[in-house]
Amino acid sequence: RGLRVRMGLASGVADAADVALSQTAGRVKYSGACLMAAKAMQDAAPSAMVLAAATTFTQMSAEPLKAPVMIMHMGDHTLEENHPAIPLYQLLPAALVWRAAYLSPPRTLHTTSLGCLQAPCALAAVCYMHAMGLNVVMATDAELGKRSAAVYHEVVQGLLYQAGG
């Protein structure tokens, strides 16, 4: 059966004070929003699941990985009350891809968008899309970037619905 661990991965420490070296323990201590996000994802992960935030997924997709890993969009989920839904990604080593069909969905408060394993498949289905240049818009004007991504998402969903997906 193997070791059954749950992991949550988040990237983007916003403040240097969120990372401190404990002289007594001789190790790094993390705090802040990034740690809280990773903890919330770990709590949402069923046994044997590794969940990553969109910030981690974006960094992973830009860098070549050392080991073959399958990354699946698990949908947009609300992890905590009064927080917006966020996209969650499942990471599976290539050797364990067969387990994907047996994994439970994330344990979250609400699912606002289905993931690739729950999405209906008909004439059209999209697992992943990348908007070229969106990172430049986000760096220039984050609010405009968010609105642009939302419009892009809405238009694509409408087109897929019309195509029977």
mmCIF file of C-alpha atoms in Angstrom:
data_model
loop_
_atom_site.group_PDB
_atom_site.id
_atom_site.type_symbol
_atom_site.label_atom_id
_atom_site.label_comp_id
_atom_site.label_asym_id
_atom_site.label_seq_id
_atom_site.Cartn_x
_atom_site.Cartn_y
_atom_site.Cartn_z
ATOM 1 C CA ARG A 1 0.000 0.000 0.000
ATOM 2 C CA GLY A 2 2.845 2.395 0.618
ATOM 3 C CA LEU A 3 3.092 5.471 2.762
ATOM 4 C CA ARG A 4 -0.108 7.583 2.858
ATOM 5 C CA VAL A 5 0.847 11.224 3.228
ATOM 6 C CA ARG A 6 -1.025 14.451 2.531
ATOM 7 C CA MET A 7 0.815 17.528 1.339
ATOM 8 C CA GLY A 8 -0.084 21.098 0.481
ATOM 9 C CA LEU A 9 2.301 23.229 -1.561
ATOM 10 C CA ALA A 10 2.133 27.020 -1.865
ATOM 11 C CA SER A 11 4.676 29.484 -3.219
ATOM 12 C CA GLY A 12 5.283 33.174 -2.792
ATOM 13 C CA VAL A 13 6.472 34.329 0.609
ATOM 14 C CA ALA A 14 5.284 37.956 0.710
ATOM 15 C CA ASP A 15 7.380 39.206 3.616
ATOM 16 C CA ALA A 16 10.944 38.316 4.613
ATOM 17 C CA ALA A 17 9.752 38.218 8.245
ATOM 18 C CA ASP A 18 7.727 35.092 7.323
ATOM 19 C CA VAL A 19 10.984 33.105 7.082
ATOM 20 C CA ALA A 20 13.252 33.080 10.124
ATOM 21 C CA LEU A 21 16.149 30.934 11.273
ATOM 22 C CA SER A 22 15.637 29.496 14.736
ATOM 23 C CA GLN A 23 19.086 29.595 16.337
ATOM 24 C CA THR A 24 18.025 27.202 19.105
ATOM 25 C CA ALA A 25 16.554 24.517 16.868
ATOM 26 C CA GLY A 26 18.960 25.213 14.012
ATOM 27 C CA ARG A 27 16.195 25.174 11.392
ATOM 28 C CA VAL A 28 14.088 27.546 9.358
ATOM 29 C CA LYS A 29 10.692 28.554 10.724
ATOM 30 C CA TYR A 30 7.961 29.654 8.335
ATOM 31 C CA SER A 31 4.862 31.757 9.048
ATOM 32 C CA GLY A 32 2.462 34.040 7.205
ATOM 33 C CA ALA A 33 -0.062 33.709 4.375
ATOM 34 C CA CYS A 34 1.977 31.259 2.291
ATOM 35 C CA LEU A 35 2.249 28.810 5.204
ATOM 36 C CA MET A 36 -1.462 29.181 5.963
ATOM 37 C CA ALA A 37 -2.317 28.445 2.302
ATOM 38 C CA ALA A 38 -0.114 25.332 2.291
ATOM 39 C CA LYS A 39 -1.707 24.164 5.566
ATOM 40 C CA ALA A 40 -5.247 24.699 4.202
ATOM 41 C CA MET A 41 -4.403 22.645 1.091
ATOM 42 C CA GLN A 42 -2.827 19.902 3.186
ATOM 43 C CA ASP A 43 -5.989 19.765 5.290
ATOM 44 C CA ALA A 44 -8.079 19.501 2.098
ATOM 45 C CA ALA A 45 -5.985 16.667 0.660
ATOM 46 C CA PRO A 46 -7.316 13.152 1.217
ATOM 47 C CA SER A 47 -4.836 10.403 2.068
ATOM 48 C CA ALA A 48 -1.997 9.992 -0.444
ATOM 49 C CA MET A 49 -2.682 13.300 -2.216
ATOM 50 C CA VAL A 50 -0.325 16.190 -2.919
ATOM 51 C CA LEU A 51 -2.155 19.449 -3.692
ATOM 52 C CA ALA A 52 -0.483 22.561 -5.069
ATOM 53 C CA ALA A 53 -1.680 26.140 -5.379
ATOM 54 C CA ALA A 54 -1.764 27.964 -8.707
ATOM 55 C CA THR A 55 1.342 29.927 -7.671
ATOM 56 C CA THR A 56 3.291 26.682 -7.293
ATOM 57 C CA PHE A 57 1.829 25.212 -10.495
ATOM 58 C CA THR A 58 2.860 28.313 -12.466
ATOM 59 C CA GLN A 59 6.425 28.025 -11.223
ATOM 60 C CA MET A 60 6.527 24.284 -11.887
ATOM 61 C CA SER A 61 5.231 24.627 -15.437
ATOM 62 C CA ALA A 62 7.950 27.184 -16.207
ATOM 63 C CA GLU A 63 10.802 25.056 -14.861
ATOM 64 C CA PRO A 64 11.784 21.622 -16.156
ATOM 65 C CA LEU A 65 11.025 18.985 -13.530
ATOM 66 C CA LYS A 66 13.687 16.493 -12.457
ATOM 67 C CA ALA A 67 11.220 13.601 -12.275
ATOM 68 C CA PRO A 68 8.220 12.813 -14.473
ATOM 69 C CA VAL A 69 5.117 14.080 -12.686
ATOM 70 C CA MET A 70 1.521 14.213 -13.836
ATOM 71 C CA ILE A 71 -0.175 17.464 -12.814
ATOM 72 C CA MET A 72 -3.984 17.560 -12.882
ATOM 73 C CA HIS A 73 -6.309 20.498 -12.310
ATOM 74 C CA MET A 74 -8.650 19.402 -9.511
ATOM 75 C CA GLY A 75 -11.047 22.331 -9.894
ATOM 76 C CA ASP A 76 -11.544 25.603 -8.070
ATOM 77 C CA HIS A 77 -12.270 25.183 -4.374
ATOM 78 C CA THR A 78 -13.107 27.286 -1.340
ATOM 79 C CA LEU A 79 -10.821 26.130 1.463
ATOM 80 C CA GLU A 80 -11.907 28.517 4.213
ATOM 81 C CA GLU A 81 -14.989 30.601 5.005
ATOM 82 C CA ASN A 82 -14.907 34.162 3.644
ATOM 83 C CA HIS A 83 -12.031 33.336 1.277
ATOM 84 C CA PRO A 84 -12.283 33.188 -2.522
ATOM 85 C CA ALA A 85 -12.126 29.880 -4.385
ATOM 86 C CA ILE A 86 -8.691 28.959 -5.677
ATOM 87 C CA PRO A 87 -7.544 26.457 -8.298
ATOM 88 C CA LEU A 88 -5.985 23.296 -6.863
ATOM 89 C CA TYR A 89 -3.596 20.996 -8.697
ATOM 90 C CA GLN A 90 -2.880 17.331 -7.931
ATOM 91 C CA LEU A 91 0.699 16.101 -8.354
ATOM 92 C CA LEU A 92 1.300 12.419 -9.049
ATOM 93 C CA PRO A 93 4.613 10.725 -9.825
ATOM 94 C CA ALA A 94 4.488 8.996 -13.224
ATOM 95 C CA ALA A 95 4.824 5.583 -11.543
ATOM 96 C CA LEU A 96 1.588 6.203 -9.592
ATOM 97 C CA VAL A 97 -0.594 7.632 -12.384
ATOM 98 C CA TRP A 98 -2.810 4.535 -12.217
ATOM 99 C CA ARG A 99 -3.965 5.735 -8.763
ATOM 100 C CA ALA A 100 -5.626 8.856 -10.221
ATOM 101 C CA ALA A 101 -8.906 7.033 -10.866
ATOM 102 C CA TYR A 102 -9.083 5.915 -7.215
ATOM 103 C CA LEU A 103 -8.297 9.202 -5.492
ATOM 104 C CA SER A 104 -11.032 11.043 -3.643
ATOM 105 C CA PRO A 105 -11.726 14.676 -4.521
ATOM 106 C CA PRO A 106 -10.283 17.372 -2.233
ATOM 107 C CA ARG A 107 -12.173 17.884 1.044
ATOM 108 C CA THR A 108 -13.177 21.532 0.740
ATOM 109 C CA LEU A 109 -16.083 23.763 1.755
ATOM 110 C CA HIS A 110 -17.260 24.410 -1.818
ATOM 111 C CA THR A 111 -16.318 23.366 -5.330
ATOM 112 C CA THR A 112 -16.910 26.231 -7.757
ATOM 113 C CA SER A 113 -15.386 24.609 -10.848
ATOM 114 C CA LEU A 114 -14.947 20.931 -11.649
ATOM 115 C CA GLY A 115 -11.512 19.422 -12.092
ATOM 116 C CA CYS A 116 -10.308 17.282 -14.969
ATOM 117 C CA LEU A 117 -11.401 14.017 -13.302
ATOM 118 C CA GLN A 118 -14.965 15.253 -12.674
ATOM 119 C CA ALA A 119 -15.447 17.339 -15.816
ATOM 120 C CA PRO A 120 -18.073 16.134 -18.268
ATOM 121 C CA CYS A 121 -16.596 14.948 -21.544
ATOM 122 C CA ALA A 122 -18.581 15.207 -24.740
ATOM 123 C CA LEU A 123 -17.490 16.794 -27.988
ATOM 124 C CA ALA A 124 -15.058 19.165 -26.269
ATOM 125 C CA ALA A 125 -13.081 19.134 -23.037
ATOM 126 C CA VAL A 126 -10.121 21.256 -21.979
ATOM 127 C CA CYS A 127 -7.721 20.132 -19.277
ATOM 128 C CA TYR A 128 -5.266 23.046 -19.349
ATOM 129 C CA MET A 129 -4.966 26.345 -21.168
ATOM 130 C CA HIS A 130 -2.210 28.938 -21.008
ATOM 131 C CA ALA A 131 -2.785 32.608 -21.872
ATOM 132 C CA MET A 132 0.474 33.855 -23.380
ATOM 133 C CA GLY A 133 1.526 37.219 -21.975
ATOM 134 C CA LEU A 134 -0.869 37.167 -19.020
ATOM 135 C CA ASN A 135 2.094 37.171 -16.625
ATOM 136 C CA VAL A 136 3.292 40.446 -18.202
ATOM 137 C CA VAL A 137 -0.155 42.018 -17.759
ATOM 138 C CA MET A 138 -0.287 40.743 -14.139
ATOM 139 C CA ALA A 139 3.130 42.277 -13.424
ATOM 140 C CA THR A 140 2.054 45.605 -14.937
ATOM 141 C CA ASP A 141 -1.492 45.816 -13.543
ATOM 142 C CA ALA A 142 -2.613 42.932 -11.310
ATOM 143 C CA GLU A 143 -6.275 43.983 -11.257
ATOM 144 C CA LEU A 144 -6.437 44.227 -15.056
ATOM 145 C CA GLY A 145 -4.734 40.840 -15.299
ATOM 146 C CA LYS A 146 -7.292 39.233 -12.984
ATOM 147 C CA ARG A 147 -10.205 40.755 -14.910
ATOM 148 C CA SER A 148 -8.668 39.668 -18.236
ATOM 149 C CA ALA A 149 -8.202 36.099 -17.000
ATOM 150 C CA ALA A 150 -11.814 36.017 -15.752
ATOM 151 C CA VAL A 151 -13.143 37.194 -19.132
ATOM 152 C CA TYR A 152 -10.944 34.642 -20.936
ATOM 153 C CA HIS A 153 -12.212 31.870 -18.638
ATOM 154 C CA GLU A 154 -15.857 32.902 -19.113
ATOM 155 C CA VAL A 155 -15.578 33.062 -22.923
ATOM 156 C CA VAL A 156 -13.882 29.652 -23.150
ATOM 157 C CA GLN A 157 -16.462 28.049 -20.854
ATOM 158 C CA GLY A 158 -19.257 29.466 -23.021
ATOM 159 C CA LEU A 159 -17.653 28.162 -26.208
ATOM 160 C CA LEU A 160 -17.116 24.716 -24.694
ATOM 161 C CA TYR A 161 -20.725 24.614 -23.517
ATOM 162 C CA GLN A 162 -21.925 25.484 -27.027
ATOM 163 C CA ALA A 163 -19.720 22.701 -28.442
ATOM 164 C CA GLY A 164 -21.268 20.143 -26.074
ATOM 165 C CA GLY A 165 -18.377 19.985 -23.626
#
